[in-house]
Coordinates of C-alpha atoms and ligand atoms in Angstrom, one line a residue:
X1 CA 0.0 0.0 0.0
X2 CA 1.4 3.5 -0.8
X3 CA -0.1 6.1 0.7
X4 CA 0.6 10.0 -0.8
X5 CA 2.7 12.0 1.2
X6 CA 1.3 14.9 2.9
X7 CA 3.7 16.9 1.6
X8 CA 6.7 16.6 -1.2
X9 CA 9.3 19.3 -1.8
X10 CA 12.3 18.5 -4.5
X11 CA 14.7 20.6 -5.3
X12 CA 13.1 24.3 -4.8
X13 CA 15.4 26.8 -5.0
X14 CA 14.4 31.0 -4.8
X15 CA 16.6 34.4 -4.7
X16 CA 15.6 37.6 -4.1
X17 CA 17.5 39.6 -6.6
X18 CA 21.3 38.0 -6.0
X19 CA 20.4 36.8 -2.3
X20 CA 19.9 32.5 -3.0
X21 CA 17.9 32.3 -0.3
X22 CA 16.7 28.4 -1.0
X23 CA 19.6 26.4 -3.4
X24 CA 17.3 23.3 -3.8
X25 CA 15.8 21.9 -0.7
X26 CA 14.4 18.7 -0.1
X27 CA 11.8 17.6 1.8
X28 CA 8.8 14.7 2.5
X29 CA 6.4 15.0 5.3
X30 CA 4.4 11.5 6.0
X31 CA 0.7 12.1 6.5
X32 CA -0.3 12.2 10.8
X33 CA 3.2 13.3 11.2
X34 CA 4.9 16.6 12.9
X35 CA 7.3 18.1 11.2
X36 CA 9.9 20.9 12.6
X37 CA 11.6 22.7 10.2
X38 CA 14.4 24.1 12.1
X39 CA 16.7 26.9 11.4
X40 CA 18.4 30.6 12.1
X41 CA 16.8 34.0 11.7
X42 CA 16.4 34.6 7.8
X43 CA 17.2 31.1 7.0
X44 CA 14.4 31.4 4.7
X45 CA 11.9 29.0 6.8
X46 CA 9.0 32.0 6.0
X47 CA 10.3 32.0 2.2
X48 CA 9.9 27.8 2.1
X49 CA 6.5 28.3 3.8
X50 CA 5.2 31.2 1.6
X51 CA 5.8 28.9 -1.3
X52 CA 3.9 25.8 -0.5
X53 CA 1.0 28.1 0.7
X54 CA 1.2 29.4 -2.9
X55 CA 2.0 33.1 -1.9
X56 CA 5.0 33.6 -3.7
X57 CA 6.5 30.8 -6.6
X58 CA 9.4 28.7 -6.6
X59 CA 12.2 29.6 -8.9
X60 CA 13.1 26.0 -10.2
X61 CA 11.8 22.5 -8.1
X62 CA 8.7 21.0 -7.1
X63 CA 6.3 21.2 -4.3
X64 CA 3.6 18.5 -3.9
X65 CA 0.9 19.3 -1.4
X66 CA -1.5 16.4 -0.9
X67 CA -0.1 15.2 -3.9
X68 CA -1.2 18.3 -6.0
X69 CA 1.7 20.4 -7.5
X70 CA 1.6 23.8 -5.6
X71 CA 2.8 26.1 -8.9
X72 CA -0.2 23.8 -11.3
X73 CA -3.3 23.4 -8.6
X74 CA -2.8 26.4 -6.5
X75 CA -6.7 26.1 -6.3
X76 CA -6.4 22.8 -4.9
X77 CA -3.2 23.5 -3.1
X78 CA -4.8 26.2 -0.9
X79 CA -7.7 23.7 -0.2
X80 CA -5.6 21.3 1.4
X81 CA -2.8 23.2 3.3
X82 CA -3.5 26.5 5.5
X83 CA -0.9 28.5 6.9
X84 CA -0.7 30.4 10.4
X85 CA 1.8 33.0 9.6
X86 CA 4.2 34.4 11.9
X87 CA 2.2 37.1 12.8
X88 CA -1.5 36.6 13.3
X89 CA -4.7 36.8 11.0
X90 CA -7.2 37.8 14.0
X91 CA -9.0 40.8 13.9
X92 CA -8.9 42.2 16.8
X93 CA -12.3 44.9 16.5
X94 CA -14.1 40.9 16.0
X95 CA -15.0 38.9 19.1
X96 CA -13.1 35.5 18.8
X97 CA -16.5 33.4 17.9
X98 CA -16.9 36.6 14.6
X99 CA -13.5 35.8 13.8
X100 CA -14.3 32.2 13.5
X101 CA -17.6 32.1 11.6
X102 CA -16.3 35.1 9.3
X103 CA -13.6 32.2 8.3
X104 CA -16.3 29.8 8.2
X105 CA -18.5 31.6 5.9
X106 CA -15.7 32.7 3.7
X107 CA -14.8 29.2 2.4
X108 CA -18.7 28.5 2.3
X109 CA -19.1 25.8 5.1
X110 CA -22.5 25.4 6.0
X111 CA -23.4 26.0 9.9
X112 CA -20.8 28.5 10.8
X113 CA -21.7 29.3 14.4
X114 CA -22.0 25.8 15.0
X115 CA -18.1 25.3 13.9
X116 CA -17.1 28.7 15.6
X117 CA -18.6 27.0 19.0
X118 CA -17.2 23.7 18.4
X119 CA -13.5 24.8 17.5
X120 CA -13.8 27.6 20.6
X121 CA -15.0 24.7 22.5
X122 CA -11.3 22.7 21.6
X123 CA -9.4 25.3 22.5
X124 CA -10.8 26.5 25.9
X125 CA -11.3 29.6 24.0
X126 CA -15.5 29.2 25.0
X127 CA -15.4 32.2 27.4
X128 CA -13.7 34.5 25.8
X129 CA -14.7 33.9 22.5
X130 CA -17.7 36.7 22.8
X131 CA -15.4 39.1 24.3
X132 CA -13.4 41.0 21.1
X133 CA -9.9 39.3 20.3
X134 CA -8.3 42.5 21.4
X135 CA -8.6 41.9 24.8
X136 CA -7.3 38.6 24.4
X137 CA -3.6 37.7 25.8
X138 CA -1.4 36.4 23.2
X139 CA -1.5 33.1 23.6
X140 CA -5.2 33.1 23.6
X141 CA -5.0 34.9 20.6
X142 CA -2.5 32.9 18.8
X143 CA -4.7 30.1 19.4
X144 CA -7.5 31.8 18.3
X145 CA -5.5 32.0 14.9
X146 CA -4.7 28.2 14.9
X147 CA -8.0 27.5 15.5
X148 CA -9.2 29.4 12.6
X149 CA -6.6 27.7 10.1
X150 CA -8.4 24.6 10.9
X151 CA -12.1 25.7 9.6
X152 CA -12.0 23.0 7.0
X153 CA -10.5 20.5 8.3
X154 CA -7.6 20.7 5.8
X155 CA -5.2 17.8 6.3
X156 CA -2.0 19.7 6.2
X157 CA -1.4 22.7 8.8
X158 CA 1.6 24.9 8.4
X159 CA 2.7 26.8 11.6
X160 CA 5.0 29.6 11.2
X161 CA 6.8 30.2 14.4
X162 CA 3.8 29.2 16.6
X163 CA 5.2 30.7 19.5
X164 CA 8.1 33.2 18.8
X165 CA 6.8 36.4 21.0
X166 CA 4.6 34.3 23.6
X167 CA 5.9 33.8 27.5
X168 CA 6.5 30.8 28.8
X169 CA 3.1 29.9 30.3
X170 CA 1.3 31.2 26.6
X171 CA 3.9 29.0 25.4
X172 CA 3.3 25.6 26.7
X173 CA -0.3 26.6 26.2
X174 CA 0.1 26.7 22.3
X175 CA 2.3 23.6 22.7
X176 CA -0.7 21.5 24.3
X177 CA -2.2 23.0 21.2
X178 CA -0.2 21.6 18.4
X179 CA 0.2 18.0 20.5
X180 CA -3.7 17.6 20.0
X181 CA -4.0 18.1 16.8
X182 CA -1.3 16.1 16.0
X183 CA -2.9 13.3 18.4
X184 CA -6.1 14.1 16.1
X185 CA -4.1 13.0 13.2
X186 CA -3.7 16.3 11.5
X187 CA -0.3 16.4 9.6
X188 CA 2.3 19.9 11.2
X189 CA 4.8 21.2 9.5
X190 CA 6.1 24.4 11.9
X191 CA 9.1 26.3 11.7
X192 CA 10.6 27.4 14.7
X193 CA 13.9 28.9 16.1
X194 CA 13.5 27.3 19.2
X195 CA 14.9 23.7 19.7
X196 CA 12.7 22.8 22.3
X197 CA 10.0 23.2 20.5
X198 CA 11.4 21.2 18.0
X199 CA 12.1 18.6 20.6
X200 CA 8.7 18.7 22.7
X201 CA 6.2 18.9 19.4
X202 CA 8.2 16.8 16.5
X203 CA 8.6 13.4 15.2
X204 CA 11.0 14.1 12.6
X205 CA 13.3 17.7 12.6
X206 CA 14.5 18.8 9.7
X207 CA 17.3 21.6 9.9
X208 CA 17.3 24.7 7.0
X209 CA 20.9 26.0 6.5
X210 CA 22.6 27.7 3.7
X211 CA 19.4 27.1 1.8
X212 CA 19.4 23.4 2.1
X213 CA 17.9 20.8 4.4
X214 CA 21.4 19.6 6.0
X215 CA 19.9 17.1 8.2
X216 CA 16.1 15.6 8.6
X217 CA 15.3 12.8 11.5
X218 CA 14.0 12.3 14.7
X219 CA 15.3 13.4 17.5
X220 CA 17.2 10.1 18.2
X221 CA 18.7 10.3 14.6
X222 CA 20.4 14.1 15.4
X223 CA 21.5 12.7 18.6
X224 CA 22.9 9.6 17.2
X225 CA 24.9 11.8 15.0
X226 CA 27.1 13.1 17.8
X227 CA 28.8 11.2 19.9
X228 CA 27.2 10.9 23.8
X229 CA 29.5 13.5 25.9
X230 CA 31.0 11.7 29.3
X231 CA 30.7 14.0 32.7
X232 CA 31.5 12.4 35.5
X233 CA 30.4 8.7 34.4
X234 CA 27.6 9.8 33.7
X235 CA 26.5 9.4 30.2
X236 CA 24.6 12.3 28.4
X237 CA 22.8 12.2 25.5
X238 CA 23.8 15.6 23.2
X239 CA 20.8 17.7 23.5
X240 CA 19.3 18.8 19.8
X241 CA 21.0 22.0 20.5
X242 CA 24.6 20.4 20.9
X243 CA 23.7 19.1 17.5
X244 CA 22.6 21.8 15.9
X245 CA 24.8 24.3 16.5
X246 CA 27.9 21.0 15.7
X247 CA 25.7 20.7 12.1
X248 CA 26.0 24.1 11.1
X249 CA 29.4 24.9 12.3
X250 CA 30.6 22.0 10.4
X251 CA 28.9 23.0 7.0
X252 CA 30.3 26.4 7.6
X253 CA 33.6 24.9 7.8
X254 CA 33.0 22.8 4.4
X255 CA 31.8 26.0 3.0
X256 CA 35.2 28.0 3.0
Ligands
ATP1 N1 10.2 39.6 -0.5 C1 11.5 39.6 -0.2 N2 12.4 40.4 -0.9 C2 13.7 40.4 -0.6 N3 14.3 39.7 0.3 C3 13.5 38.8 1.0 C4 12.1 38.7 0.8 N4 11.5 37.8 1.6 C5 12.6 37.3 2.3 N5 13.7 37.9 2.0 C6 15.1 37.6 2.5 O1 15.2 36.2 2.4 C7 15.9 35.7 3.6 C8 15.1 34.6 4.2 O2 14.0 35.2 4.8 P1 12.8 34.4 5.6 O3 11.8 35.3 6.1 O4 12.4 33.3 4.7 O5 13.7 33.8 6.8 P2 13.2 33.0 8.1 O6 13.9 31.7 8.2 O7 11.7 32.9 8.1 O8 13.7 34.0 9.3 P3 13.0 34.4 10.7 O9 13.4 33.2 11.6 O10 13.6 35.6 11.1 O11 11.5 34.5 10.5 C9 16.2 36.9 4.5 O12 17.5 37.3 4.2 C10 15.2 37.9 4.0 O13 15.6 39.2 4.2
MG2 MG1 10.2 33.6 9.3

């Protein structure tokens, strides 16, 4: 049995005038999977995102979303895949439940208060969902903005940076989030600066450097990769970070 990957990225490459921002990445997500995509400020996670959400286009490679190609079916693309972008969609004059069923009613769903209520419902949002998303803290209102890239049900949901800006307690919040949908079987791809994120949500990392995916695994993989460090004989695994930061020294090294 094959089954279509959620989510199929060969070769893409894009510059912005002479900055090569992606230089042909790589990259399958399995459906019911989370995936962290993992990399520096202006590594060009946004730019990778934009493209499968069909914002921007590709300069050369291929991105299949759901199996549909994201340059050919942008149609179909943007029925399949919604993006949370790094900084929120909610309007804030709206109460959280009008935020929901405007969403609703956009993309035609029949019974849009009934799926405002419902998703507010999921995300202990059912309080302050008739109070406007102004007043709302912001993780309250960055979950407000997952929950309204879910109207739909699409099986793919892109999370830019779920949580760069939040506090810690907003934080874990967002992560409890993200580890229920996932448990719902919803496929994640989320970029994120943070390895503990990456660690906490993801069952496979991939790391962005230099415009390439350098390594992609799970967490034991980029562990395995280093060897365990000895204190006091005590063995310790290398956290992510130890390998990440050894990963992209080392390709800066190859580089010069
Ligand atoms: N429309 C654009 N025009 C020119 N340069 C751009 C454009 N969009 C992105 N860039 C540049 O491309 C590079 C990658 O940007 P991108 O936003 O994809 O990075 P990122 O990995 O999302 O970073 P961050 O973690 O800061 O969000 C940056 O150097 C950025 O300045
Ligand atoms: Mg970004």
């Amino acid at each position: 049995m094959t089954t279509t990957p959620a989510l199929q990225i060969r070769g893409i490459r894009k510059s912005f005038g002479d900055l090569e921002v992606l230089r042909g990445v790589d990259l399958d997500v399995a459906p019911g999977t989370v995936v962290a995509l993992l990399g520096s400020n202006g590594a060009g996670k946004t730019t990778l995102v934009r493209i499968l959400a069909t914002l921007i286009r590709a300069d050369a490679g291929s991105a299949l979303v759901d199996g549909r190609d994201v340059a050919q079916e942008p149609a179909r693309v943007r029925e399949s895949l919604s993006l949370t972008g790094q900084f929120a969609a909610v309007d804030g004059v709206l109460t959280g439940r009008e935020n929901l069923v405007l969403v609703a009613r956009l993309r035609h769903l029949s019974r849009p208060g009934d799926i405002a209520d419902d998703l507010l419902a999921r995300f202990s949002l059912t309080e302050a969902g008739r109070r406007p998303a102004a007043t709302y803290s912001g993780g309250m209102r960055r979950r407000l903005d997952i929950a309204m890239s879910l109207i739909g049900d699409p099986p793919l949901i892109v999370l830019d940076e779920p949580t760069t800006g939040l506090d810690p307690q907003a934080r874990l919040e967002v992560w409890a989030t993200i580890t229920a949908l996932a448990a719902g079987g919803t496929t994640v791809l989320l970029t994120t600066q943070l390895l503990e994120e990456a660690e906490k949500l993801a069952d496979r990392i991939a790391i962005l450097h230099e415009g390439r995916i350098i390594q992609h695994g799970t967490l034991a993989d980029l562990q395995a990769l280093l060897p365990p460090a000895e204190i006091e004989y005590v063995e310790k695994q290398p956290s992510l970070e130890d390998v990440f930061l050894s990963l992209v020294t080392a390709t800066e090294q190859d580089a010069r």
